[in-house]
Tab-separated table of N, CA, C and O in Angstrom:
chain	number	residue	atom	x	y	z
A	1	GLY	N	-29.855	-5.892	-8.308
A	1	GLY	CA	-29.036	-7.074	-8.375
A	1	GLY	C	-27.575	-6.710	-8.261
A	1	GLY	O	-27.202	-5.553	-8.358
A	2	ARG	N	-26.764	-7.687	-8.059
A	2	ARG	CA	-25.325	-7.469	-7.938
A	2	ARG	C	-24.602	-8.584	-8.685
A	2	ARG	O	-24.879	-9.747	-8.504
A	3	GLY	N	-23.689	-8.221	-9.543
A	3	GLY	CA	-22.917	-9.208	-10.270
A	3	GLY	C	-21.837	-8.537	-11.083
A	3	GLY	O	-21.975	-7.383	-11.476
A	4	GLY	N	-20.753	-9.225	-11.327
A	4	GLY	CA	-19.665	-8.682	-12.116
A	4	GLY	C	-19.081	-7.411	-11.528
A	4	GLY	O	-18.594	-6.555	-12.252
A	5	GLY	N	-19.158	-7.250	-10.208
A	5	GLY	CA	-18.643	-6.053	-9.567
A	5	GLY	C	-19.538	-4.840	-9.728
A	5	GLY	O	-19.155	-3.730	-9.400
A	6	VAL	N	-20.741	-5.037	-10.238
A	6	VAL	CA	-21.678	-3.949	-10.484
A	6	VAL	C	-22.898	-4.145	-9.604
A	6	VAL	O	-23.395	-5.246	-9.453
A	7	SER	N	-23.356	-3.060	-9.016
A	7	SER	CA	-24.614	-3.086	-8.275
A	7	SER	C	-25.609	-2.278	-9.082
A	7	SER	O	-25.374	-1.096	-9.364
A	8	SER	N	-26.687	-2.914	-9.516
A	8	SER	CA	-27.597	-2.255	-10.438
A	8	SER	C	-28.978	-2.884	-10.381
A	8	SER	O	-29.219	-3.803	-9.623
A	9	GLY	N	-29.846	-2.402	-11.220
A	9	GLY	CA	-31.179	-2.957	-11.393
A	9	GLY	C	-31.379	-3.293	-12.854
A	9	GLY	O	-30.628	-2.844	-13.715
A	10	VAL	N	-32.394	-4.064	-13.136
A	10	VAL	CA	-32.708	-4.439	-14.504
A	10	VAL	C	-34.126	-3.984	-14.796
A	10	VAL	O	-35.051	-4.283	-14.044
A	11	ARG	N	-34.289	-3.248	-15.866
A	11	ARG	CA	-35.616	-2.769	-16.254
A	11	ARG	C	-36.173	-3.698	-17.333
A	11	ARG	O	-35.479	-4.003	-18.314
A	12	VAL	N	-37.385	-4.132	-17.143
A	12	VAL	CA	-38.036	-4.998	-18.123
A	12	VAL	C	-39.339	-4.350	-18.563
A	12	VAL	O	-39.917	-3.534	-17.849
A	13	ASP	N	-39.790	-4.705	-19.760
A	13	ASP	CA	-41.046	-4.157	-20.265
A	13	ASP	C	-42.235	-4.653	-19.464
A	13	ASP	O	-43.143	-3.906	-19.164
A	14	ARG	N	-42.199	-5.943	-19.133
A	14	ARG	CA	-43.287	-6.509	-18.330
A	14	ARG	C	-42.855	-7.853	-17.763
A	14	ARG	O	-42.001	-8.528	-18.325
A	15	VAL	N	-43.440	-8.208	-16.652
A	15	VAL	CA	-43.227	-9.510	-16.033
A	15	VAL	C	-44.551	-10.247	-16.128
A	15	VAL	O	-45.574	-9.766	-15.651
A	16	ILE	N	-44.519	-11.381	-16.774
A	16	ILE	CA	-45.738	-12.165	-16.944
A	16	ILE	C	-45.958	-13.067	-15.739
A	16	ILE	O	-47.063	-13.187	-15.252
A	17	ASP	N	-44.886	-13.672	-15.241
A	17	ASP	CA	-45.008	-14.620	-14.142
A	17	ASP	C	-43.626	-14.853	-13.554
A	17	ASP	O	-42.618	-14.616	-14.218
A	18	GLY	N	-43.585	-15.269	-12.336
A	18	GLY	CA	-42.334	-15.692	-11.716
A	18	GLY	C	-42.399	-17.191	-11.508
A	18	GLY	O	-43.457	-17.737	-11.213
A	19	ILE	N	-41.271	-17.864	-11.704
A	19	ILE	CA	-41.279	-19.316	-11.531
A	19	ILE	C	-40.142	-19.724	-10.603
A	19	ILE	O	-39.143	-19.021	-10.475
A	20	ASP	N	-40.324	-20.837	-9.976
A	20	ASP	CA	-39.297	-21.448	-9.139
A	20	ASP	C	-38.906	-22.741	-9.838
A	20	ASP	O	-39.670	-23.701	-9.849
A	21	ALA	N	-37.731	-22.737	-10.474
A	21	ALA	CA	-37.299	-23.896	-11.252
A	21	ALA	C	-36.145	-24.597	-10.550
A	21	ALA	O	-35.207	-23.948	-10.094
A	22	ALA	N	-36.211	-25.899	-10.481
A	22	ALA	CA	-35.116	-26.687	-9.915
A	22	ALA	C	-33.901	-26.572	-10.826
A	22	ALA	O	-34.035	-26.532	-12.056
A	23	GLN	N	-32.727	-26.506	-10.247
A	23	GLN	CA	-31.499	-26.358	-11.026
A	23	GLN	C	-31.357	-27.474	-12.055
A	23	GLN	O	-30.892	-27.243	-13.163
A	24	ARG	N	-31.799	-28.668	-11.715
A	24	ARG	CA	-31.677	-29.796	-12.648
A	24	ARG	C	-32.580	-29.635	-13.877
A	24	ARG	O	-32.390	-30.304	-14.883
A	25	SER	N	-33.581	-28.731	-13.805
A	25	SER	CA	-34.461	-28.519	-14.957
A	25	SER	C	-33.901	-27.503	-15.941
A	25	SER	O	-34.437	-27.336	-17.029
A	26	VAL	N	-32.805	-26.833	-15.573
A	26	VAL	CA	-32.179	-25.856	-16.472
A	26	VAL	C	-31.323	-26.611	-17.481
A	26	VAL	O	-30.413	-27.354	-17.122
A	27	GLN	N	-31.658	-26.423	-18.754
A	27	GLN	CA	-30.944	-27.088	-19.843
A	27	GLN	C	-30.017	-26.085	-20.530
A	27	GLN	O	-30.225	-24.874	-20.425
A	28	PRO	N	-29.000	-26.571	-21.227
A	28	PRO	CA	-28.105	-25.647	-21.941
A	28	PRO	C	-28.896	-24.774	-22.918
A	28	PRO	O	-29.931	-25.201	-23.434
A	29	PRO	N	-28.392	-23.569	-23.178
A	29	PRO	CA	-29.072	-22.708	-24.161
A	29	PRO	C	-29.177	-23.412	-25.511
A	29	PRO	O	-28.263	-24.119	-25.921
A	30	THR	N	-30.272	-23.203	-26.185
A	30	THR	CA	-30.486	-23.846	-27.484
A	30	THR	C	-29.661	-23.167	-28.568
A	30	THR	O	-29.351	-21.976	-28.485
A	31	ALA	N	-29.312	-23.918	-29.589
A	31	ALA	CA	-28.530	-23.393	-30.712
A	31	ALA	C	-29.313	-22.348	-31.501
A	31	ALA	O	-28.728	-21.565	-32.243
A	32	THR	N	-30.627	-22.327	-31.346
A	32	THR	CA	-31.443	-21.368	-32.089
A	32	THR	C	-31.416	-19.969	-31.476
A	32	THR	O	-31.849	-19.017	-32.124
A	33	LEU	N	-30.909	-19.841	-30.238
A	33	LEU	CA	-30.769	-18.514	-29.644
A	33	LEU	C	-29.686	-17.752	-30.385
A	33	LEU	O	-28.652	-18.324	-30.730
A	34	PRO	N	-29.902	-16.462	-30.621
A	34	PRO	CA	-28.822	-15.675	-31.218
A	34	PRO	C	-27.575	-15.760	-30.330
A	34	PRO	O	-27.678	-15.874	-29.111
A	35	GLU	N	-26.399	-15.704	-30.961
A	35	GLU	CA	-25.138	-15.856	-30.227
A	35	GLU	C	-25.062	-14.889	-29.050
A	35	GLU	O	-24.623	-15.265	-27.960
A	36	ARG	N	-25.495	-13.664	-29.224
A	36	ARG	CA	-25.452	-12.657	-28.154
A	36	ARG	C	-26.243	-13.114	-26.937
A	36	ARG	O	-25.822	-12.936	-25.805
A	37	MET	N	-27.411	-13.721	-27.161
A	37	MET	CA	-28.236	-14.212	-26.050
A	37	MET	C	-27.612	-15.446	-25.410
A	37	MET	O	-27.702	-15.632	-24.213
A	38	ARG	N	-26.992	-16.305	-26.217
A	38	ARG	CA	-26.341	-17.501	-25.657
A	38	ARG	C	-25.231	-17.122	-24.693
A	38	ARG	O	-24.997	-17.804	-23.699
A	39	LEU	N	-24.531	-16.018	-24.987
A	39	LEU	CA	-23.463	-15.555	-24.096
A	39	LEU	C	-24.001	-15.132	-22.734
A	39	LEU	O	-23.319	-15.249	-21.721
A	40	LEU	N	-25.233	-14.612	-22.705
A	40	LEU	CA	-25.821	-14.098	-21.475
A	40	LEU	C	-26.688	-15.121	-20.750
A	40	LEU	O	-27.147	-14.871	-19.646
A	41	ALA	N	-26.909	-16.258	-21.363
A	41	ALA	CA	-27.830	-17.252	-20.806
A	41	ALA	C	-27.095	-18.341	-20.026
A	41	ALA	O	-26.108	-18.891	-20.503
A	42	LEU	N	-27.607	-18.617	-18.826
A	42	LEU	CA	-27.140	-19.800	-18.089
A	42	LEU	C	-27.744	-21.048	-18.706
A	42	LEU	O	-27.160	-22.114	-18.690
A	43	GLY	N	-28.946	-20.888	-19.226
A	43	GLY	CA	-29.651	-22.006	-19.829
A	43	GLY	C	-31.088	-21.634	-20.097
A	43	GLY	O	-31.461	-20.460	-20.062
A	44	VAL	N	-31.888	-22.646	-20.354
A	44	VAL	CA	-33.309	-22.452	-20.623
A	44	VAL	C	-34.126	-23.439	-19.790
A	44	VAL	O	-33.644	-24.511	-19.422
A	45	VAL	N	-35.336	-23.042	-19.506
A	45	VAL	CA	-36.277	-23.871	-18.749
A	45	VAL	C	-37.584	-23.911	-19.525
A	45	VAL	O	-38.026	-22.888	-20.051
A	46	HIS	N	-38.200	-25.070	-19.628
A	46	HIS	CA	-39.532	-25.184	-20.226
A	46	HIS	C	-40.562	-24.877	-19.142
A	46	HIS	O	-40.501	-25.443	-18.046
A	47	PHE	N	-41.475	-23.953	-19.429
A	47	PHE	CA	-42.507	-23.565	-18.471
A	47	PHE	C	-43.792	-23.281	-19.221
A	47	PHE	O	-43.838	-22.381	-20.070
A	48	GLN	N	-44.821	-24.043	-18.931
A	48	GLN	CA	-46.147	-23.872	-19.546
A	48	GLN	C	-46.056	-23.688	-21.059
A	48	GLN	O	-46.529	-22.718	-21.628
A	49	GLU	N	-45.397	-24.630	-21.714
A	49	GLU	CA	-45.252	-24.650	-23.170
A	49	GLU	C	-44.424	-23.491	-23.724
A	49	GLU	O	-44.481	-23.182	-24.910
A	50	HIS	N	-43.670	-22.822	-22.856
A	50	HIS	CA	-42.788	-21.732	-23.280
A	50	HIS	C	-41.357	-22.084	-22.902
A	50	HIS	O	-41.107	-22.765	-21.918
A	51	LEU	N	-40.437	-21.577	-23.674
A	51	LEU	CA	-39.024	-21.702	-23.362
A	51	LEU	C	-38.595	-20.394	-22.697
A	51	LEU	O	-38.722	-19.321	-23.275
A	52	VAL	N	-38.115	-20.481	-21.459
A	52	VAL	CA	-37.741	-19.303	-20.680
A	52	VAL	C	-36.218	-19.275	-20.552
A	52	VAL	O	-35.599	-20.267	-20.182
A	53	ILE	N	-35.619	-18.126	-20.866
A	53	ILE	CA	-34.168	-17.976	-20.768
A	53	ILE	C	-33.794	-17.600	-19.344
A	53	ILE	O	-34.355	-16.672	-18.769
A	54	VAL	N	-32.840	-18.342	-18.772
A	54	VAL	CA	-32.301	-18.038	-17.443
A	54	VAL	C	-31.033	-17.229	-17.668
A	54	VAL	O	-30.057	-17.727	-18.231
A	55	LEU	N	-31.068	-15.943	-17.269
A	55	LEU	CA	-29.937	-15.049	-17.516
A	55	LEU	C	-28.824	-15.237	-16.500
A	55	LEU	O	-29.076	-15.481	-15.327
A	56	ASN	N	-27.595	-15.076	-16.955
A	56	ASN	CA	-26.422	-15.079	-16.091
A	56	ASN	C	-26.147	-13.619	-15.732
A	56	ASN	O	-25.588	-12.869	-16.530
A	57	ILE	N	-26.572	-13.218	-14.549
A	57	ILE	CA	-26.464	-11.822	-14.132
A	57	ILE	C	-25.006	-11.367	-14.084
A	57	ILE	O	-24.687	-10.247	-14.484
A	58	ASP	N	-24.101	-12.219	-13.600
A	58	ASP	CA	-22.681	-11.845	-13.553
A	58	ASP	C	-22.160	-11.494	-14.945
A	58	ASP	O	-21.511	-10.468	-15.135
A	59	THR	N	-22.446	-12.331	-15.919
A	59	THR	CA	-21.993	-12.080	-17.286
A	59	THR	C	-22.670	-10.841	-17.856
A	59	THR	O	-22.029	-10.014	-18.509
A	60	MET	N	-23.961	-10.702	-17.610
A	60	MET	CA	-24.712	-9.569	-18.138
A	60	MET	C	-24.125	-8.251	-17.639
A	60	MET	O	-23.861	-7.335	-18.422
A	61	PHE	N	-23.876	-8.139	-16.328
A	61	PHE	CA	-23.324	-6.895	-15.780
A	61	PHE	C	-21.865	-6.699	-16.188
A	61	PHE	O	-21.424	-5.578	-16.405
A	62	ALA	N	-21.098	-7.775	-16.304
A	62	ALA	CA	-19.706	-7.651	-16.750
A	62	ALA	C	-19.653	-7.121	-18.170
A	62	ALA	O	-18.847	-6.237	-18.489
A	63	GLU	N	-20.515	-7.624	-19.058
A	63	GLU	CA	-20.580	-7.146	-20.429
A	63	GLU	C	-21.000	-5.675	-20.457
A	63	GLU	O	-20.462	-4.878	-21.226
A	64	PHE	N	-21.963	-5.312	-19.630
A	64	PHE	CA	-22.421	-3.928	-19.560
A	64	PHE	C	-21.276	-3.026	-19.107
A	64	PHE	O	-21.067	-1.949	-19.675
A	65	SER	N	-20.498	-3.457	-18.117
A	65	SER	CA	-19.373	-2.673	-17.595
A	65	SER	C	-18.309	-2.455	-18.674
A	65	SER	O	-17.646	-1.424	-18.695
A	66	ARG	N	-18.163	-3.434	-19.546
A	66	ARG	CA	-17.182	-3.328	-20.621
A	66	ARG	C	-17.708	-2.523	-21.808
A	66	ARG	O	-17.048	-2.370	-22.817
A	67	GLY	N	-18.951	-2.028	-21.679
A	67	GLY	CA	-19.538	-1.223	-22.744
A	67	GLY	C	-20.162	-2.033	-23.853
A	67	GLY	O	-20.438	-1.517	-24.919
A	68	LEU	N	-20.410	-3.323	-23.585
A	68	LEU	CA	-20.981	-4.190	-24.621
A	68	LEU	C	-22.480	-4.376	-24.452
A	68	LEU	O	-23.102	-5.077	-25.227
A	69	GLY	N	-23.066	-3.798	-23.411
A	69	GLY	CA	-24.491	-3.989	-23.149
A	69	GLY	C	-25.356	-2.973	-23.798
A	69	GLY	O	-25.000	-2.070	-24.447
């Protein structure tokens, strides 16, 4: 991925599924998310009775570049 002036990859423990969500279905991050996650989240999407966090890659890589990741 590329964001925040950084070209990198993201390692995850596992991928359960990929979804294609319409932009209008992305809701603001919930207040129950820890503050650190809210900073990195564009929003949340409901998918098969689960709440899925949509990450802001630009913010995530910018924070990592600043040594906060």
